Amino acid sequence: MEYNRVPQNEQNRLECQFEQIIGHSPALKSTLLEVEQVAPTDSTVLVLGETGTGKELIANALHNLSARRGRPFVKLNCAAIPFDLLESELFGHEKGAFTGALTQKIGRFEMADGGTLFLDEIGDIPLALQPKLLRVLQEQEFERLGSGRTHQINIRMIAATHRDLTEMVRLGEFRSDLYYRLNVFPVLIPPLRERREDIPLLVSHFIEVFARRMAKEINHVPPATMGALIEYGWPGNVRELQNLIERAVIRSDDEVLANPLASSGKEKFDTAIVLKGTFVDSQRALILQALEASGGTIGGPEGAAAQLGLKRTTLIAKMKRLRINQSWLYEGTATK
């Protein structure tokens, strides 16, 4: 099976409008429609999604589609900065404000004046710092550490997190007033397992990126490999897929993409028997192998659904759609 390359005109449109956000699934299109709706405004946006779904790409798209696109786009990962340095990173400091402050420092809010500030992993902002962040959002003003002078700024705030902020508010780990100020317009990015129809496009995109970078030619993806990639659960989402395709391109020979799931130990069953045939045949063969490996058990940690990275109900639905007869399995085990 030759893999489908992304149509160049469609690829150019996507890259121009949404950076490297690749896909045509209804779930992704719904998210991008919300991005297009809110981007022209100055409203605060809270980007929600699991790790590796592309929250920074969405933030970039929001900035690039806004009237501020010619102004600074400043970003900060709040989880990557130690607590004792985070306040200075955000608001800046004056010389001598604390031990080690040998020069004046401009903070991220000041850097972003007139443009957009993207705070990733906003759920990791310490409670002690949250009132100061709230004040900037409400008043558009702040003071550098060690200074009594108030600075007025004009920024658009985009925040992102993979954490459940409502639960953090309930537990007293995140201020409710700050949460409501951030949650003006939430944008939820679907996990990769909810947009599986985008996986072939993403695979072809990453193949082209890494093959070009490594001066390799990859022209063929075996049906079993593509089938395994589509069926895998992707806990690390698009970032995990990108990393595995890079590894696969490194290991590929003869213009054929190696199966990165098999080489990484993530695939628990042999897909060699489905190197030929249609994609439907590949799906059917993979499910049958998983059922055989699990002794006919569908659910549970060792069941076929877990091996395939699927929910139990999703696998049952696929079996019905593919007309996989359960009668050959051990009696009573097929519906566990």
GROMACS .gro file of C-alpha atoms in nm:
model
  336
    1MET     CA    1   0.000   0.000   0.000
    2GLU     CA    2   0.145   0.335  -0.101
    3TYR     CA    3   0.085   0.597   0.165
    4ASN     CA    4  -0.119   0.905   0.071
    5ARG     CA    5   0.082   1.223   0.057
    6VAL     CA    6  -0.083   1.541   0.183
    7PRO     CA    7  -0.219   1.736  -0.120
    8GLN     CA    8   0.017   2.029  -0.166
    9ASN     CA    9  -0.249   2.299  -0.202
   10GLU     CA   10  -0.431   2.176   0.110
   11GLN     CA   11  -0.101   2.139   0.296
   12ASN     CA   12  -0.002   2.496   0.208
   13ARG     CA   13  -0.337   2.627   0.331
   14LEU     CA   14  -0.311   2.439   0.659
   15GLU     CA   15   0.049   2.543   0.720
   16CYS     CA   16  -0.026   2.905   0.635
   17GLN     CA   17  -0.335   2.928   0.852
   18PHE     CA   18  -0.267   2.680   1.129
   19GLU     CA   19   0.111   2.627   1.129
   20GLN     CA   20   0.175   2.251   1.137
   21ILE     CA   21  -0.172   2.141   1.245
   22ILE     CA   22  -0.247   1.847   1.016
   23GLY     CA   23  -0.580   1.671   0.981
   24HIS     CA   24  -0.934   1.674   0.843
   25SER     CA   25  -1.124   1.481   1.111
   26PRO     CA   26  -1.454   1.627   1.240
   27ALA     CA   27  -1.307   1.649   1.592
   28LEU     CA   28  -1.010   1.858   1.475
   29LYS     CA   29  -1.219   2.071   1.239
   30SER     CA   30  -1.450   2.159   1.528
   31THR     CA   31  -1.153   2.279   1.731
   32LEU     CA   32  -1.009   2.482   1.444
   33LEU     CA   33  -1.347   2.645   1.383
   34GLU     CA   34  -1.343   2.768   1.743
   35VAL     CA   35  -0.989   2.898   1.691
   36GLU     CA   36  -1.101   3.092   1.384
   37GLN     CA   37  -1.395   3.238   1.577
   38VAL     CA   38  -1.202   3.363   1.879
   39ALA     CA   39  -0.868   3.452   1.716
   40PRO     CA   40  -0.971   3.800   1.585
   41THR     CA   41  -1.082   3.906   1.934
   42ASP     CA   42  -0.867   4.004   2.231
   43SER     CA   43  -1.046   3.757   2.459
   44THR     CA   44  -0.842   3.535   2.689
   45VAL     CA   45  -0.827   3.176   2.565
   46LEU     CA   46  -0.770   2.865   2.776
   47VAL     CA   47  -0.636   2.578   2.562
   48LEU     CA   48  -0.713   2.239   2.714
   49GLY     CA   49  -0.580   1.902   2.609
   50GLU     CA   50  -0.366   1.606   2.699
   51THR     CA   51   0.012   1.616   2.682
   52GLY     CA   52   0.136   1.604   2.324
   53THR     CA   53  -0.185   1.719   2.153
   54GLY     CA   54  -0.034   2.042   2.017
   55LYS     CA   55  -0.145   2.315   2.255
   56GLU     CA   56   0.142   2.543   2.156
   57LEU     CA   57   0.050   2.507   1.787
   58ILE     CA   58  -0.304   2.619   1.869
   59ALA     CA   59  -0.166   2.918   2.061
   60ASN     CA   60   0.051   3.008   1.761
   61ALA     CA   61  -0.252   2.986   1.533
   62LEU     CA   62  -0.454   3.211   1.763
   63HIS     CA   63  -0.179   3.473   1.749
   64ASN     CA   64  -0.120   3.444   1.373
   65LEU     CA   65  -0.491   3.481   1.295
   66SER     CA   66  -0.528   3.787   1.517
   67ALA     CA   67  -0.464   4.157   1.461
   68ARG     CA   68  -0.156   4.118   1.684
   69ARG     CA   69   0.024   3.884   1.443
   70GLY     CA   70   0.286   4.147   1.361
   71ARG     CA   71   0.361   4.199   1.731
   72PRO     CA   72   0.556   3.978   1.975
   73PHE     CA   73   0.444   3.625   2.054
   74VAL     CA   74   0.605   3.544   2.388
   75LYS     CA   75   0.574   3.204   2.552
   76LEU     CA   76   0.668   3.054   2.888
   77ASN     CA   77   0.631   2.701   3.020
   78CYS     CA   78   0.535   2.758   3.383
   79ALA     CA   79   0.624   2.400   3.478
   80ALA     CA   80   0.981   2.441   3.354
   81ILE     CA   81   1.076   2.737   3.578
   82PRO     CA   82   1.159   2.691   3.950
   83PHE     CA   83   0.920   2.872   4.185
   84ASP     CA   84   1.182   3.116   4.313
   85LEU     CA   85   1.258   3.227   3.956
   86LEU     CA   86   0.908   3.219   3.807
   87GLU     CA   87   0.797   3.555   3.948
   88SER     CA   88   1.103   3.724   3.803
   89GLU     CA   89   1.049   3.550   3.467
   90LEU     CA   90   0.693   3.680   3.452
   91PHE     CA   91   0.728   4.032   3.590
   92GLY     CA   92   1.101   4.109   3.568
   93HIS     CA   93   1.315   4.264   3.841
   94GLU     CA   94   1.532   4.564   3.917
   95LYS     CA   95   1.901   4.547   3.987
   96GLY     CA   96   1.955   4.451   4.350
   97ALA     CA   97   1.596   4.331   4.400
   98PHE     CA   98   1.732   4.009   4.554
   99THR     CA   99   2.060   3.826   4.596
  100GLY     CA  100   2.200   3.755   4.253
  101ALA     CA  101   1.999   4.028   4.076
  102LEU     CA  102   2.306   4.196   3.930
  103THR     CA  103   2.122   4.366   3.643
  104GLN     CA  104   1.773   4.475   3.553
  105LYS     CA  105   1.561   4.204   3.390
  106ILE     CA  106   1.260   4.249   3.164
  107GLY     CA  107   0.984   3.994   3.232
  108ARG     CA  108   0.765   3.808   2.985
  109PHE     CA  109   0.465   4.036   3.038
  110GLU     CA  110   0.672   4.337   2.940
  111MET     CA  111   0.824   4.152   2.644
  112ALA     CA  112   0.476   4.071   2.515
  113ASP     CA  113   0.346   4.429   2.534
  114GLY     CA  114   0.129   4.491   2.228
  115GLY     CA  115   0.129   4.123   2.138
  116THR     CA  116   0.036   3.785   2.284
  117LEU     CA  117   0.162   3.606   2.594
  118PHE     CA  118   0.126   3.227   2.599
  119LEU     CA  119   0.159   3.065   2.941
  120ASP     CA  120   0.182   2.689   2.901
  121GLU     CA  121   0.107   2.456   3.194
  122ILE     CA  122  -0.077   2.733   3.378
  123GLY     CA  123  -0.191   2.476   3.634
  124ASP     CA  124   0.163   2.471   3.772
  125ILE     CA  125   0.156   2.839   3.877
  126PRO     CA  126   0.207   2.837   4.257
  127LEU     CA  127  -0.085   2.959   4.469
  128ALA     CA  128   0.130   3.238   4.616
  129LEU     CA  129   0.186   3.382   4.269
  130GLN     CA  130  -0.169   3.354   4.141
  131PRO     CA  131  -0.300   3.685   4.290
  132LYS     CA  132  -0.031   3.879   4.101
  133LEU     CA  133  -0.119   3.701   3.780
  134LEU     CA  134  -0.487   3.778   3.836
  135ARG     CA  135  -0.411   4.147   3.883
  136VAL     CA  136  -0.223   4.168   3.553
  137LEU     CA  137  -0.510   4.002   3.371
  138GLN     CA  138  -0.770   4.229   3.528
  139GLU     CA  139  -0.583   4.561   3.533
  140GLN     CA  140  -0.322   4.515   3.257
  141GLU     CA  141  -0.057   4.652   3.494
  142PHE     CA  142   0.227   4.517   3.709
  143GLU     CA  143   0.547   4.611   3.894
  144ARG     CA  144   0.889   4.459   3.850
  145LEU     CA  145   1.036   4.296   4.160
  146GLY     CA  146   1.216   4.557   4.365
  147SER     CA  147   1.033   4.848   4.201
  148GLY     CA  148   0.734   5.056   4.307
  149ARG     CA  149   0.672   5.182   3.957
  150THR     CA  150   0.358   5.051   3.786
  151HIS     CA  151   0.389   4.949   3.421
  152GLN     CA  152   0.084   4.955   3.194
  153ILE     CA  153   0.074   4.686   2.927
  154ASN     CA  154  -0.154   4.576   2.644
  155ILE     CA  155  -0.141   4.200   2.595
  156ARG     CA  156  -0.361   3.917   2.479
  157MET     CA  157  -0.339   3.619   2.715
  158ILE     CA  158  -0.347   3.256   2.603
  159ALA     CA  159  -0.305   2.989   2.870
  160ALA     CA  160  -0.284   2.612   2.836
  161THR     CA  161  -0.288   2.310   3.061
  162HIS     CA  162  -0.334   1.934   3.056
  163ARG     CA  163  -0.458   1.942   3.417
  164ASP     CA  164  -0.817   1.954   3.541
  165LEU     CA  165  -0.838   2.309   3.674
  166THR     CA  166  -1.195   2.267   3.800
  167GLU     CA  167  -1.079   1.981   4.021
  168MET     CA  168  -0.780   2.187   4.135
  169VAL     CA  169  -1.018   2.469   4.231
  170ARG     CA  170  -1.229   2.222   4.428
  171LEU     CA  171  -0.920   2.100   4.613
  172GLY     CA  172  -0.802   2.454   4.684
  173GLU     CA  173  -0.495   2.416   4.461
  174PHE     CA  174  -0.600   2.686   4.212
  175ARG     CA  175  -0.781   3.015   4.276
  176SER     CA  176  -1.138   3.016   4.151
  177ASP     CA  177  -1.124   3.387   4.053
  178LEU     CA  178  -0.814   3.325   3.842
  179TYR     CA  179  -0.972   3.019   3.682
  180TYR     CA  180  -1.283   3.214   3.579
  181ARG     CA  181  -1.065   3.495   3.444
  182LEU     CA  182  -0.865   3.250   3.233
  183ASN     CA  183  -1.163   3.042   3.121
  184VAL     CA  184  -1.324   3.313   2.908
  185PHE     CA  185  -1.308   3.102   2.592
  186PRO     CA  186  -1.196   2.740   2.638
  187VAL     CA  187  -1.063   2.549   2.337
  188LEU     CA  188  -1.041   2.171   2.380
  189ILE     CA  189  -0.795   1.982   2.160
  190PRO     CA  190  -0.906   1.624   2.094
  191PRO     CA  191  -0.658   1.345   2.176
  192LEU     CA  192  -0.519   1.153   1.881
  193ARG     CA  193  -0.726   0.844   1.966
  194GLU     CA  194  -1.039   1.051   1.893
  195ARG     CA  195  -0.916   1.158   1.549
  196ARG     CA  196  -0.771   0.835   1.412
  197GLU     CA  197  -0.867   0.929   1.055
  198ASP     CA  198  -0.595   1.196   1.075
  199ILE     CA  199  -0.320   0.944   1.149
  200PRO     CA  200  -0.238   0.856   0.783
  201LEU     CA  201  -0.200   1.230   0.704
  202LEU     CA  202   0.019   1.283   1.009
  203VAL     CA  203   0.228   0.977   0.925
  204SER     CA  204   0.288   1.095   0.568
  205HIS     CA  205   0.370   1.446   0.691
  206PHE     CA  206   0.627   1.324   0.944
  207ILE     CA  207   0.774   1.078   0.693
  208GLU     CA  208   0.835   1.364   0.450
  209VAL     CA  209   0.986   1.585   0.722
  210PHE     CA  210   1.228   1.325   0.857
  211ALA     CA  211   1.308   1.157   0.525
  212ARG     CA  212   1.407   1.495   0.384
  213ARG     CA  213   1.614   1.574   0.692
  214MET     CA  214   1.794   1.238   0.677
  215ALA     CA  215   1.826   1.233   0.296
  216LYS     CA  216   1.623   0.912   0.271
  217GLU     CA  217   1.348   0.803   0.034
  218ILE     CA  218   1.040   0.643   0.194
  219ASN     CA  219   0.772   0.554  -0.058
  220HIS     CA  220   0.586   0.264   0.098
  221VAL     CA  221   0.407   0.198   0.426
  222PRO     CA  222   0.295  -0.166   0.463
  223PRO     CA  223  -0.076  -0.205   0.539
  224ALA     CA  224   0.007  -0.383   0.865
  225THR     CA  225   0.223  -0.093   0.978
  226MET     CA  226  -0.038   0.170   0.896
  227GLY     CA  227  -0.309  -0.044   1.052
  228ALA     CA  228  -0.108  -0.082   1.372
  229LEU     CA  229  -0.044   0.295   1.386
  230ILE     CA  230  -0.415   0.369   1.344
  231GLU     CA  231  -0.522   0.117   1.607
  232TYR     CA  232  -0.263   0.208   1.872
  233GLY     CA  233  -0.392   0.411   2.170
  234TRP     CA  234  -0.135   0.697   2.153
  235PRO     CA  235  -0.112   0.801   2.519
  236GLY     CA  236   0.151   1.056   2.414
  237ASN     CA  237  -0.068   1.181   2.125
  238VAL     CA  238   0.084   1.356   1.821
  239ARG     CA  239   0.418   1.411   1.993
  240GLU     CA  240   0.454   1.036   2.049
  241LEU     CA  241   0.359   0.966   1.687
  242GLN     CA  242   0.616   1.219   1.565
  243ASN     CA  243   0.892   1.064   1.775
  244LEU     CA  244   0.808   0.709   1.663
  245ILE     CA  245   0.799   0.804   1.294
  246GLU     CA  246   1.140   0.970   1.331
  247ARG     CA  247   1.271   0.646   1.483
  248ALA     CA  248   1.107   0.442   1.206
  249VAL     CA  249   1.266   0.655   0.932
  250ILE     CA  250   1.608   0.605   1.092
  251ARG     CA  251   1.558   0.228   1.086
  252SER     CA  252   1.398   0.208   0.742
  253ASP     CA  253   1.565   0.054   0.438
  254ASP     CA  254   1.460  -0.014   0.079
  255GLU     CA  255   1.216   0.282   0.079
  256VAL     CA  256   0.980   0.094   0.315
  257LEU     CA  257   0.882   0.239   0.652
  258ALA     CA  258   0.976   0.014   0.941
  259ASN     CA  259   0.705  -0.061   1.198
  260PRO     CA  260   0.795   0.170   1.490
  261LEU     CA  261   0.548   0.003   1.727
  262ALA     CA  262   0.705  -0.338   1.679
  263SER     CA  263   1.058  -0.203   1.731
  264SER     CA  264   0.954  -0.012   2.043
  265GLY     CA  265   0.784  -0.306   2.208
  266LYS     CA  266   0.448  -0.125   2.207
  267GLU     CA  267   0.289  -0.381   1.975
  268LYS     CA  268   0.225  -0.709   2.150
  269PHE     CA  269   0.134  -0.919   1.847
  270ASP     CA  270   0.282  -1.005   1.511
  271THR     CA  271   0.157  -0.803   1.214
  272ALA     CA  272   0.369  -0.976   0.950
  273ILE     CA  273   0.078  -1.189   0.826
  274VAL     CA  274  -0.106  -0.880   0.702
  275LEU     CA  275   0.166  -0.728   0.489
  276LYS     CA  276  -0.060  -0.791   0.190
  277GLY     CA  277  -0.427  -0.712   0.139
  278THR     CA  278  -0.662  -0.426   0.204
  279PHE     CA  279  -0.670  -0.203   0.510
  280VAL     CA  280  -0.994  -0.370   0.621
  281ASP     CA  281  -0.818  -0.706   0.600
  282SER     CA  282  -0.535  -0.562   0.807
  283GLN     CA  283  -0.774  -0.437   1.075
  284ARG     CA  284  -0.950  -0.772   1.087
  285ALA     CA  285  -0.624  -0.966   1.111
  286LEU     CA  286  -0.487  -0.743   1.388
  287ILE     CA  287  -0.804  -0.782   1.594
  288LEU     CA  288  -0.807  -1.159   1.547
  289GLN     CA  289  -0.442  -1.183   1.656
  290ALA     CA  290  -0.513  -0.977   1.965
  291LEU     CA  291  -0.812  -1.196   2.051
  292GLU     CA  292  -0.605  -1.509   2.010
  293ALA     CA  293  -0.326  -1.366   2.225
  294SER     CA  294  -0.573  -1.279   2.501
  295GLY     CA  295  -0.752  -1.614   2.493
  296GLY     CA  296  -1.065  -1.442   2.369
  297THR     CA  297  -1.082  -1.188   2.649
  298ILE     CA  298  -1.179  -0.841   2.528
  299GLY     CA  299  -1.164  -0.628   2.844
  300GLY     CA  300  -0.918  -0.603   3.131
  301PRO     CA  301  -0.549  -0.510   3.140
  302GLU     CA  302  -0.444  -0.817   2.937
  303GLY     CA  303  -0.744  -0.819   2.707
  304ALA     CA  304  -0.750  -0.761   2.333
  305ALA     CA  305  -0.876  -0.403   2.371
  306ALA     CA  306  -0.578  -0.309   2.590
  307GLN     CA  307  -0.336  -0.472   2.344
  308LEU     CA  308  -0.483  -0.265   2.063
  309GLY     CA  309  -0.499   0.057   2.266
  310LEU     CA  310  -0.878   0.070   2.238
  311LYS     CA  311  -1.169   0.099   2.476
  312ARG     CA  312  -1.359  -0.227   2.528
  313THR     CA  313  -1.676  -0.079   2.374
  314THR     CA  314  -1.480   0.053   2.074
  315LEU     CA  315  -1.331  -0.289   2.003
  316ILE     CA  316  -1.671  -0.458   2.028
  317ALA     CA  317  -1.813  -0.205   1.782
  318LYS     CA  318  -1.523  -0.269   1.541
  319MET     CA  319  -1.575  -0.644   1.568
  320LYS     CA  320  -1.941  -0.603   1.479
  321ARG     CA  321  -1.856  -0.373   1.188
  322LEU     CA  322  -1.594  -0.617   1.058
  323ARG     CA  323  -1.831  -0.910   1.120
  324ILE     CA  324  -1.586  -1.092   1.340
  325ASN     CA  325  -1.775  -1.395   1.466
  326GLN     CA  326  -1.707  -1.463   1.833
  327SER     CA  327  -1.829  -1.824   1.818
  328TRP     CA  328  -1.480  -1.963   1.757
  329LEU     CA  329  -1.361  -1.822   2.088
  330TYR     CA  330  -1.379  -2.003   2.416
  331GLU     CA  331  -1.735  -1.993   2.537
  332GLY     CA  332  -1.799  -1.706   2.773
  333THR     CA  333  -1.464  -1.532   2.723
  334ALA     CA  334  -1.539  -1.318   2.422
  335THR     CA  335  -1.741  -1.060   2.605
  336LYS     CA  336  -1.536  -1.021   2.919
   0.00000   0.00000   0.00000
